[in-house]
PDB file of C-alpha atoms in Angstrom:
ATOM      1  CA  UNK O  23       5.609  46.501  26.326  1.00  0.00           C
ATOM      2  CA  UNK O  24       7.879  46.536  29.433  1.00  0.00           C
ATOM      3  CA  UNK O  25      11.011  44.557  29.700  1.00  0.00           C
ATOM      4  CA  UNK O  26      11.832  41.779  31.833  1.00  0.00           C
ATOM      5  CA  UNK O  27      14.542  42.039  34.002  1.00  0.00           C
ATOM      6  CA  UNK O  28      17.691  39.849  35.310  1.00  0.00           C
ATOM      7  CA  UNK O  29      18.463  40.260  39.147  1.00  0.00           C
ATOM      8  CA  UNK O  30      21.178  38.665  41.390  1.00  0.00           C
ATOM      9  CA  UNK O  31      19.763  35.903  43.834  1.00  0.00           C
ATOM     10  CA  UNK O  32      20.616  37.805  46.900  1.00  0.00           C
ATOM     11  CA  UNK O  33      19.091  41.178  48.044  1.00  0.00           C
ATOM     12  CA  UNK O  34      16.249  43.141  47.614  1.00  0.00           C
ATOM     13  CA  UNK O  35      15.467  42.538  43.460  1.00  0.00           C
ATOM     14  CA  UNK O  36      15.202  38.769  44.119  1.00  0.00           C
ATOM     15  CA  UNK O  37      12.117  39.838  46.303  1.00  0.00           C
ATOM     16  CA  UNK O  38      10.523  41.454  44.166  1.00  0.00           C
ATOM     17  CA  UNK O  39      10.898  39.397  40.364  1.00  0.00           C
ATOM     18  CA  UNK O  40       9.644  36.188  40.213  1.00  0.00           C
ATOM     19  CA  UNK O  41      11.579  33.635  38.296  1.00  0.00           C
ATOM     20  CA  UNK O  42      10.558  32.531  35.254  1.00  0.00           C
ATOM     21  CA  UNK O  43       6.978  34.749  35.648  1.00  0.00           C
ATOM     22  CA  UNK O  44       8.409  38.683  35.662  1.00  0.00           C
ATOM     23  CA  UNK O  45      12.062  38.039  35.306  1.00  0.00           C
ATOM     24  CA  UNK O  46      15.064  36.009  36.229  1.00  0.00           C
ATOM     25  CA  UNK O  47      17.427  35.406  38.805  1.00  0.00           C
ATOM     26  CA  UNK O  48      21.116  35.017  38.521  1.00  0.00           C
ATOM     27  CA  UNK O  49      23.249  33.287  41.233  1.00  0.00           C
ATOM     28  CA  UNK O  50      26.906  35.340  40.598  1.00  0.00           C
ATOM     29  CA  UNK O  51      28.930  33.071  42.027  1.00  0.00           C
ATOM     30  CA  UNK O  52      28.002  30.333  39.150  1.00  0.00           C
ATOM     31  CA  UNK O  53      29.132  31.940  35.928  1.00  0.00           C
ATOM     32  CA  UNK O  54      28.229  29.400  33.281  1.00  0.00           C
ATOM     33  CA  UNK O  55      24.960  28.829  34.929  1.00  0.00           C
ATOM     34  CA  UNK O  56      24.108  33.165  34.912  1.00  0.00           C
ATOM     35  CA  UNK O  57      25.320  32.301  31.143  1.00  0.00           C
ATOM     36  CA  UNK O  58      23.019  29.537  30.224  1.00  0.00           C
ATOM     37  CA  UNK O  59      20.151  31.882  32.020  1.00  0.00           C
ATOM     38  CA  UNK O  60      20.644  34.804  29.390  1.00  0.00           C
ATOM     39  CA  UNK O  61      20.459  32.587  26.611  1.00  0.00           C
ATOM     40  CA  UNK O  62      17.364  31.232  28.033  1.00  0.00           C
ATOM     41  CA  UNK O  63      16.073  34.749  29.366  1.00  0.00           C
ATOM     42  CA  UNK O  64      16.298  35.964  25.268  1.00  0.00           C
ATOM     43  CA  UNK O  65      14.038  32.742  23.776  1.00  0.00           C
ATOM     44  CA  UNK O  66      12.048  33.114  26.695  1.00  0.00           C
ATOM     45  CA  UNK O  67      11.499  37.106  26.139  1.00  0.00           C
ATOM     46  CA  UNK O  68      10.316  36.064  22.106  1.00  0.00           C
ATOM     47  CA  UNK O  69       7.981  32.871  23.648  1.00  0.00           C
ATOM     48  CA  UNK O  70       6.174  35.155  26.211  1.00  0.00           C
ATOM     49  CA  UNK O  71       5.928  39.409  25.626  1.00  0.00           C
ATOM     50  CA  UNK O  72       4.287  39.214  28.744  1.00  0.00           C
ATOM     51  CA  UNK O  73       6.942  38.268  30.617  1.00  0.00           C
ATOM     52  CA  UNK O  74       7.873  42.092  31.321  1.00  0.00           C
ATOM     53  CA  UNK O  75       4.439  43.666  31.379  1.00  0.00           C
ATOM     54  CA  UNK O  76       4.212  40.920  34.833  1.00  0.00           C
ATOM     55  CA  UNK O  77       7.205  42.620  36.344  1.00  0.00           C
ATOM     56  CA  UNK O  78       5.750  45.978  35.975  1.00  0.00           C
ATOM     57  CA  UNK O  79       2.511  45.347  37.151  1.00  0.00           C
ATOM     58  CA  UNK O  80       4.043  43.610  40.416  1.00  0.00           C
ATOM     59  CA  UNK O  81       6.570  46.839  40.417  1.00  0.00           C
ATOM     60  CA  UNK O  82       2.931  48.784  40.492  1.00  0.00           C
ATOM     61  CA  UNK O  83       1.586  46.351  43.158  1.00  0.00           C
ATOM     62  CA  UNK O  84       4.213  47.036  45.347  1.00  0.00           C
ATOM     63  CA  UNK O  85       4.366  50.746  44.501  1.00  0.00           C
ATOM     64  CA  UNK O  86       7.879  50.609  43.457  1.00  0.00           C
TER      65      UNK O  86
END
């Protein structure tokens, strides 16, 4: 299994993960908001083991 990942909004990673389908993005400047997001990013990573395994293969797509 490969693990999701959490990426700031701006720059390069935000390219590449999807949100919601191989990972999450995280706006910085909105602390409670990036908070709320991890909470959701852990129930989401139990709902859906696929959820990292989509990141990878894009990662592999993109030969990254």
């Amino acid at each position: 299994m490969r693990s999701p990942n959490i990426c700031g909004c701006h720059g390069g990673p935000a390219e590449i993960i999807e949100h919601g389908l191989s990972g999450f993005h995280i706006d910085p400047y909105y602390p409670d908001q990036a908070v709320a997001l991890m909470a959701y990013f852990f129930e989401k990573c139990k709902e859906e083991p696929m959820l990292g395994f989509n990141g990878f293969m894009k990662g592999r797509y993109l030969n990254l």
